Structure formats: C-alpha cells, structure tokens
Amino acid sequence: LYGDFTDPASPKAVMEIRLVLEKRDKADPASPFIPVFSRSLGGQVALPSAAPGDLARGWGRALADIINRFIEAVPDAVRD
C-alpha cells in the first residue's frame, strides 16, 4: 500500500493484498475455520493529483477492484 509519485505528472495509488476465504463445517459450529481459497491481488489507480484525499480515494477504488476480482475468481465448488 503506497502512493507512487515517481512521475509527478502521473501519480498512482498502489495496493497489493492477500485474501483468504475460510469456511467451517456447517454441522459443527465449533469446528475451526479452514482455508478453502486464497489469492494475492494487486492494482494501481491513476490519481488526478498527489493530494492525500486523492490518494485515499484511489486506494478505495483499488480495494473495490481487488475484492471484485477475488469474488469472480472463487471457484464454484467453494460457493455454497
């Protein structure tokens, strides 16, 4: 998670995150969660300026995009 300001004319919000989907046995609510799918995803969002507010909004857009890509990548076998 950072702002890339190496090119002042083209600032970017940069984010990389590892997401893990876990589930537990429905018949045994006391059972531990076990990972069933994980993925590392990242993205960059061009910013209108290097202002802190623009950077924060860029991170928000990057996170939304990453979460959508993660959801689309979850195998059907895991969805129930």
Short mmCIF file of N, CA, C and O in Angstrom, two decimals:
data_model
loop_
_atom_site.label_atom_id
_atom_site.label_comp_id
_atom_site.label_asym_id
_atom_site.label_seq_id
_atom_site.Cartn_x
_atom_site.Cartn_y
_atom_site.Cartn_z
N LEU A 1 0.86 -1.17 0.00
CA LEU A 1 0.00 0.00 0.00
C LEU A 1 0.91 1.23 0.00
O LEU A 1 1.68 1.44 0.94
N TYR A 2 0.82 1.98 -1.09
CA TYR A 2 1.63 3.20 -1.15
C TYR A 2 1.16 4.08 -2.28
O TYR A 2 0.35 3.67 -3.13
N GLY A 3 1.63 5.29 -2.28
CA GLY A 3 1.42 6.20 -3.39
C GLY A 3 2.68 6.26 -4.22
O GLY A 3 3.77 6.45 -3.68
N ASP A 4 2.54 6.06 -5.52
CA ASP A 4 3.69 6.12 -6.42
C ASP A 4 3.72 7.52 -7.05
O ASP A 4 2.89 7.84 -7.90
N PHE A 5 4.67 8.32 -6.60
CA PHE A 5 4.80 9.69 -7.09
C PHE A 5 6.12 9.88 -7.84
O PHE A 5 6.62 11.00 -7.95
N THR A 6 6.68 8.79 -8.37
CA THR A 6 7.95 8.89 -9.08
C THR A 6 7.83 9.76 -10.32
O THR A 6 8.78 10.43 -10.69
N ASP A 7 6.66 9.73 -10.98
CA ASP A 7 6.39 10.62 -12.10
C ASP A 7 5.36 11.64 -11.62
O ASP A 7 4.18 11.31 -11.50
N PRO A 8 5.77 12.85 -11.30
CA PRO A 8 4.84 13.84 -10.75
C PRO A 8 3.62 14.12 -11.64
O PRO A 8 2.57 14.50 -11.15
N ALA A 9 3.76 13.88 -12.92
CA ALA A 9 2.64 14.12 -13.84
C ALA A 9 1.65 12.94 -13.86
O ALA A 9 0.58 13.05 -14.45
N SER A 10 2.02 11.84 -13.21
CA SER A 10 1.17 10.64 -13.27
C SER A 10 1.18 9.89 -11.93
O SER A 10 1.63 8.75 -11.85
N PRO A 11 0.65 10.52 -10.86
CA PRO A 11 0.63 9.84 -9.56
C PRO A 11 -0.32 8.65 -9.56
O PRO A 11 -1.31 8.63 -10.31
N LYS A 12 0.01 7.65 -8.75
CA LYS A 12 -0.80 6.42 -8.70
C LYS A 12 -0.97 5.96 -7.26
O LYS A 12 -0.06 6.08 -6.44
N ALA A 13 -2.12 5.38 -6.99
CA ALA A 13 -2.35 4.67 -5.73
C ALA A 13 -2.07 3.21 -6.02
O ALA A 13 -2.60 2.65 -7.01
N VAL A 14 -1.26 2.57 -5.21
CA VAL A 14 -0.85 1.19 -5.44
C VAL A 14 -1.22 0.35 -4.22
O VAL A 14 -0.99 0.75 -3.09
N MET A 15 -1.79 -0.82 -4.48
CA MET A 15 -2.21 -1.71 -3.40
C MET A 15 -2.00 -3.15 -3.82
O MET A 15 -2.28 -3.51 -4.97
N GLU A 16 -1.50 -3.96 -2.89
CA GLU A 16 -1.46 -5.41 -3.08
C GLU A 16 -1.91 -6.03 -1.77
O GLU A 16 -1.54 -5.57 -0.69
N ILE A 17 -2.71 -7.07 -1.89
CA ILE A 17 -3.31 -7.66 -0.70
C ILE A 17 -3.50 -9.16 -0.93
O ILE A 17 -3.72 -9.60 -2.06
N ARG A 18 -3.38 -9.93 0.12
CA ARG A 18 -3.65 -11.36 0.07
C ARG A 18 -4.97 -11.60 0.79
O ARG A 18 -5.13 -11.23 1.95
N LEU A 19 -5.91 -12.21 0.08
CA LEU A 19 -7.22 -12.51 0.63
C LEU A 19 -7.36 -14.02 0.80
O LEU A 19 -6.95 -14.78 -0.08
N VAL A 20 -7.94 -14.42 1.92
CA VAL A 20 -8.14 -15.84 2.21
C VAL A 20 -9.62 -16.06 2.55
O VAL A 20 -10.17 -15.37 3.41
N LEU A 21 -10.22 -17.01 1.86
CA LEU A 21 -11.61 -17.39 2.14
C LEU A 21 -11.57 -18.66 2.98
O LEU A 21 -10.93 -19.64 2.61
N GLU A 22 -12.22 -18.60 4.13
CA GLU A 22 -12.24 -19.76 5.03
C GLU A 22 -13.68 -20.19 5.25
O GLU A 22 -14.61 -19.40 5.14
N LYS A 23 -13.84 -21.46 5.58
CA LYS A 23 -15.16 -21.94 5.97
C LYS A 23 -15.02 -23.01 7.02
O LYS A 23 -13.94 -23.55 7.24
N ARG A 24 -16.12 -23.31 7.65
CA ARG A 24 -16.11 -24.37 8.66
C ARG A 24 -17.27 -25.31 8.38
O ARG A 24 -18.19 -25.00 7.63
N ASP A 25 -17.22 -26.45 9.01
CA ASP A 25 -18.25 -27.48 8.85
C ASP A 25 -19.58 -26.94 9.39
O ASP A 25 -19.68 -26.59 10.56
N LYS A 26 -20.60 -26.87 8.52
CA LYS A 26 -21.90 -26.36 8.94
C LYS A 26 -22.52 -27.20 10.05
O LYS A 26 -23.26 -26.70 10.89
N ALA A 27 -22.23 -28.48 10.05
CA ALA A 27 -22.82 -29.38 11.05
C ALA A 27 -22.18 -29.21 12.42
O ALA A 27 -22.75 -29.62 13.43
N ASP A 28 -21.00 -28.61 12.45
CA ASP A 28 -20.29 -28.44 13.72
C ASP A 28 -19.81 -27.00 13.85
O ASP A 28 -18.68 -26.68 13.49
N PRO A 29 -20.66 -26.11 14.40
CA PRO A 29 -20.28 -24.70 14.50
C PRO A 29 -19.03 -24.46 15.36
O PRO A 29 -18.42 -23.40 15.27
N ALA A 30 -18.65 -25.42 16.17
CA ALA A 30 -17.45 -25.26 17.00
C ALA A 30 -16.18 -25.65 16.24
O ALA A 30 -15.07 -25.47 16.76
N SER A 31 -16.33 -26.19 15.05
CA SER A 31 -15.15 -26.61 14.29
C SER A 31 -14.34 -25.39 13.86
O SER A 31 -14.88 -24.29 13.70
N PRO A 32 -13.04 -25.56 13.67
CA PRO A 32 -12.21 -24.42 13.26
C PRO A 32 -12.46 -24.05 11.80
O PRO A 32 -12.88 -24.88 10.99
N PHE A 33 -12.19 -22.80 11.48
CA PHE A 33 -12.23 -22.37 10.08
C PHE A 33 -11.02 -22.96 9.36
O PHE A 33 -9.92 -23.01 9.92
N ILE A 34 -11.23 -23.38 8.12
CA ILE A 34 -10.12 -23.88 7.30
C ILE A 34 -10.09 -23.09 5.99
O ILE A 34 -11.13 -22.79 5.43
N PRO A 35 -8.90 -22.74 5.53
CA PRO A 35 -8.80 -22.01 4.26
C PRO A 35 -9.25 -22.90 3.10
O PRO A 35 -8.87 -24.06 3.02
N VAL A 36 -10.08 -22.33 2.22
CA VAL A 36 -10.52 -23.08 1.04
C VAL A 36 -10.10 -22.41 -0.26
O VAL A 36 -10.14 -23.02 -1.32
N PHE A 37 -9.69 -21.14 -0.17
CA PHE A 37 -9.25 -20.43 -1.37
C PHE A 37 -8.46 -19.20 -0.93
O PHE A 37 -8.86 -18.52 0.02
N SER A 38 -7.37 -18.92 -1.60
CA SER A 38 -6.62 -17.70 -1.31
C SER A 38 -6.00 -17.18 -2.59
O SER A 38 -5.75 -17.93 -3.54
N ARG A 39 -5.75 -15.89 -2.58
CA ARG A 39 -5.18 -15.27 -3.77
C ARG A 39 -4.53 -13.95 -3.37
O ARG A 39 -5.07 -13.21 -2.55
N SER A 40 -3.39 -13.66 -3.97
CA SER A 40 -2.76 -12.34 -3.83
C SER A 40 -3.11 -11.54 -5.07
O SER A 40 -2.94 -12.01 -6.19
N LEU A 41 -3.63 -10.35 -4.85
CA LEU A 41 -4.04 -9.50 -5.96
C LEU A 41 -3.54 -8.08 -5.72
O LEU A 41 -3.41 -7.65 -4.57
N GLY A 42 -3.29 -7.38 -6.79
CA GLY A 42 -2.84 -6.01 -6.68
C GLY A 42 -3.43 -5.15 -7.77
O GLY A 42 -4.05 -5.66 -8.72
N GLY A 43 -3.25 -3.87 -7.61
CA GLY A 43 -3.73 -2.95 -8.63
C GLY A 43 -3.16 -1.56 -8.43
O GLY A 43 -2.63 -1.23 -7.37
N GLN A 44 -3.29 -0.77 -9.49
CA GLN A 44 -2.86 0.62 -9.48
C GLN A 44 -4.01 1.46 -10.01
O GLN A 44 -4.72 1.05 -10.92
N VAL A 45 -4.18 2.63 -9.43
CA VAL A 45 -5.21 3.56 -9.88
C VAL A 45 -4.54 4.90 -10.13
O VAL A 45 -3.84 5.43 -9.26
N ALA A 46 -4.75 5.44 -11.33
CA ALA A 46 -4.22 6.76 -11.65
C ALA A 46 -4.96 7.80 -10.81
O ALA A 46 -6.17 7.71 -10.60
N LEU A 47 -4.21 8.79 -10.33
CA LEU A 47 -4.78 9.84 -9.48
C LEU A 47 -4.80 11.18 -10.21
O LEU A 47 -3.89 11.47 -11.00
N PRO A 48 -5.81 12.01 -9.90
CA PRO A 48 -5.83 13.34 -10.52
C PRO A 48 -4.76 14.27 -9.95
O PRO A 48 -4.35 15.22 -10.61
N SER A 49 -4.31 13.97 -8.71
CA SER A 49 -3.25 14.77 -8.10
C SER A 49 -2.60 13.94 -7.00
O SER A 49 -3.08 12.86 -6.66
N ALA A 50 -1.55 14.48 -6.41
CA ALA A 50 -0.85 13.78 -5.33
C ALA A 50 -1.41 14.16 -3.96
O ALA A 50 -0.82 13.83 -2.93
N ALA A 51 -2.56 14.79 -3.93
CA ALA A 51 -3.17 15.21 -2.66
C ALA A 51 -3.55 13.98 -1.83
O ALA A 51 -3.95 12.95 -2.38
N PRO A 52 -3.44 14.07 -0.50
CA PRO A 52 -3.77 12.93 0.37
C PRO A 52 -5.19 12.39 0.15
O PRO A 52 -5.39 11.18 0.14
N GLY A 53 -6.16 13.28 -0.07
CA GLY A 53 -7.53 12.83 -0.30
C GLY A 53 -7.66 12.02 -1.58
O GLY A 53 -8.38 11.02 -1.63
N ASP A 54 -6.97 12.45 -2.64
CA ASP A 54 -6.99 11.70 -3.90
C ASP A 54 -6.33 10.34 -3.73
O ASP A 54 -6.79 9.34 -4.28
N LEU A 55 -5.25 10.29 -2.95
CA LEU A 55 -4.58 9.01 -2.69
C LEU A 55 -5.51 8.07 -1.94
O LEU A 55 -5.65 6.89 -2.32
N ALA A 56 -6.19 8.55 -0.91
CA ALA A 56 -7.12 7.71 -0.14
C ALA A 56 -8.25 7.21 -1.03
O ALA A 56 -8.64 6.04 -0.96
N ARG A 57 -8.81 8.07 -1.87
CA ARG A 57 -9.88 7.63 -2.78
C ARG A 57 -9.35 6.61 -3.79
O ARG A 57 -10.04 5.65 -4.14
N GLY A 58 -8.11 6.80 -4.24
CA GLY A 58 -7.51 5.83 -5.16
C GLY A 58 -7.36 4.47 -4.52
O GLY A 58 -7.63 3.44 -5.13
N TRP A 59 -6.93 4.44 -3.25
CA TRP A 59 -6.83 3.16 -2.54
C TRP A 59 -8.21 2.52 -2.41
O TRP A 59 -8.34 1.31 -2.54
N GLY A 60 -9.24 3.31 -2.16
CA GLY A 60 -10.60 2.77 -2.07
C GLY A 60 -11.03 2.13 -3.38
O GLY A 60 -11.61 1.05 -3.40
N ARG A 61 -10.75 2.80 -4.50
CA ARG A 61 -11.10 2.23 -5.81
C ARG A 61 -10.28 0.97 -6.09
O ARG A 61 -10.79 -0.01 -6.62
N ALA A 62 -9.00 0.99 -5.73
CA ALA A 62 -8.16 -0.20 -5.94
C ALA A 62 -8.68 -1.37 -5.11
O ALA A 62 -8.76 -2.50 -5.60
N LEU A 63 -9.06 -1.11 -3.85
CA LEU A 63 -9.58 -2.18 -3.00
C LEU A 63 -10.87 -2.75 -3.55
O LEU A 63 -11.06 -3.97 -3.58
N ALA A 64 -11.77 -1.89 -4.01
CA ALA A 64 -13.03 -2.37 -4.59
C ALA A 64 -12.77 -3.27 -5.80
O ALA A 64 -13.38 -4.33 -5.95
N ASP A 65 -11.83 -2.86 -6.65
CA ASP A 65 -11.49 -3.66 -7.83
C ASP A 65 -10.89 -5.00 -7.43
O ASP A 65 -11.24 -6.05 -7.98
N ILE A 66 -10.01 -4.99 -6.44
CA ILE A 66 -9.37 -6.23 -5.97
C ILE A 66 -10.41 -7.18 -5.39
O ILE A 66 -10.41 -8.38 -5.69
N ILE A 67 -11.33 -6.68 -4.59
CA ILE A 67 -12.36 -7.53 -3.99
C ILE A 67 -13.25 -8.12 -5.08
O ILE A 67 -13.57 -9.32 -5.04
N ASN A 68 -13.64 -7.33 -6.07
CA ASN A 68 -14.46 -7.86 -7.17
C ASN A 68 -13.72 -8.95 -7.93
O ASN A 68 -14.31 -9.98 -8.28
N ARG A 69 -12.43 -8.76 -8.18
CA ARG A 69 -11.66 -9.78 -8.89
C ARG A 69 -11.53 -11.05 -8.06
O ARG A 69 -11.58 -12.17 -8.58
N PHE A 70 -11.38 -10.89 -6.74
CA PHE A 70 -11.31 -12.06 -5.85
C PHE A 70 -12.61 -12.84 -5.89
O PHE A 70 -12.61 -14.06 -6.04
N ILE A 71 -13.73 -12.14 -5.78
CA ILE A 71 -15.04 -12.81 -5.80
C ILE A 71 -15.24 -13.56 -7.11
O ILE A 71 -15.71 -14.70 -7.12
N GLU A 72 -14.87 -12.94 -8.23
CA GLU A 72 -15.01 -13.59 -9.54
C GLU A 72 -14.11 -14.82 -9.65
O GLU A 72 -14.42 -15.76 -10.37
N ALA A 73 -13.00 -14.83 -8.93
CA ALA A 73 -12.04 -15.93 -9.03
C ALA A 73 -12.38 -17.12 -8.14
O ALA A 73 -11.83 -18.20 -8.32
N VAL A 74 -13.28 -16.92 -7.17
CA VAL A 74 -13.62 -18.02 -6.25
C VAL A 74 -14.27 -19.14 -7.06
O VAL A 74 -15.25 -18.91 -7.76
N PRO A 75 -13.74 -20.35 -6.97
CA PRO A 75 -14.29 -21.47 -7.73
C PRO A 75 -15.72 -21.79 -7.30
O PRO A 75 -16.08 -21.65 -6.13
N ASP A 76 -16.52 -22.24 -8.26
CA ASP A 76 -17.91 -22.62 -7.95
C ASP A 76 -17.98 -23.69 -6.87
O ASP A 76 -18.92 -23.72 -6.09
N ALA A 77 -17.02 -24.58 -6.83
CA ALA A 77 -17.01 -25.66 -5.84
C ALA A 77 -16.95 -25.13 -4.41
O ALA A 77 -17.40 -25.81 -3.48
N VAL A 78 -16.45 -23.93 -4.22
CA VAL A 78 -16.31 -23.35 -2.89
C VAL A 78 -17.57 -22.58 -2.50
O VAL A 78 -17.83 -22.37 -1.34
N ARG A 79 -18.37 -22.19 -3.48
CA ARG A 79 -19.56 -21.36 -3.23
C ARG A 79 -20.75 -22.22 -2.80
O ARG A 79 -21.41 -22.82 -3.63
N ASP A 80 -21.02 -22.27 -1.54
CA ASP A 80 -22.26 -22.92 -1.07
C ASP A 80 -22.65 -22.45 0.29
O ASP A 80 -22.01 -21.76 0.97
#
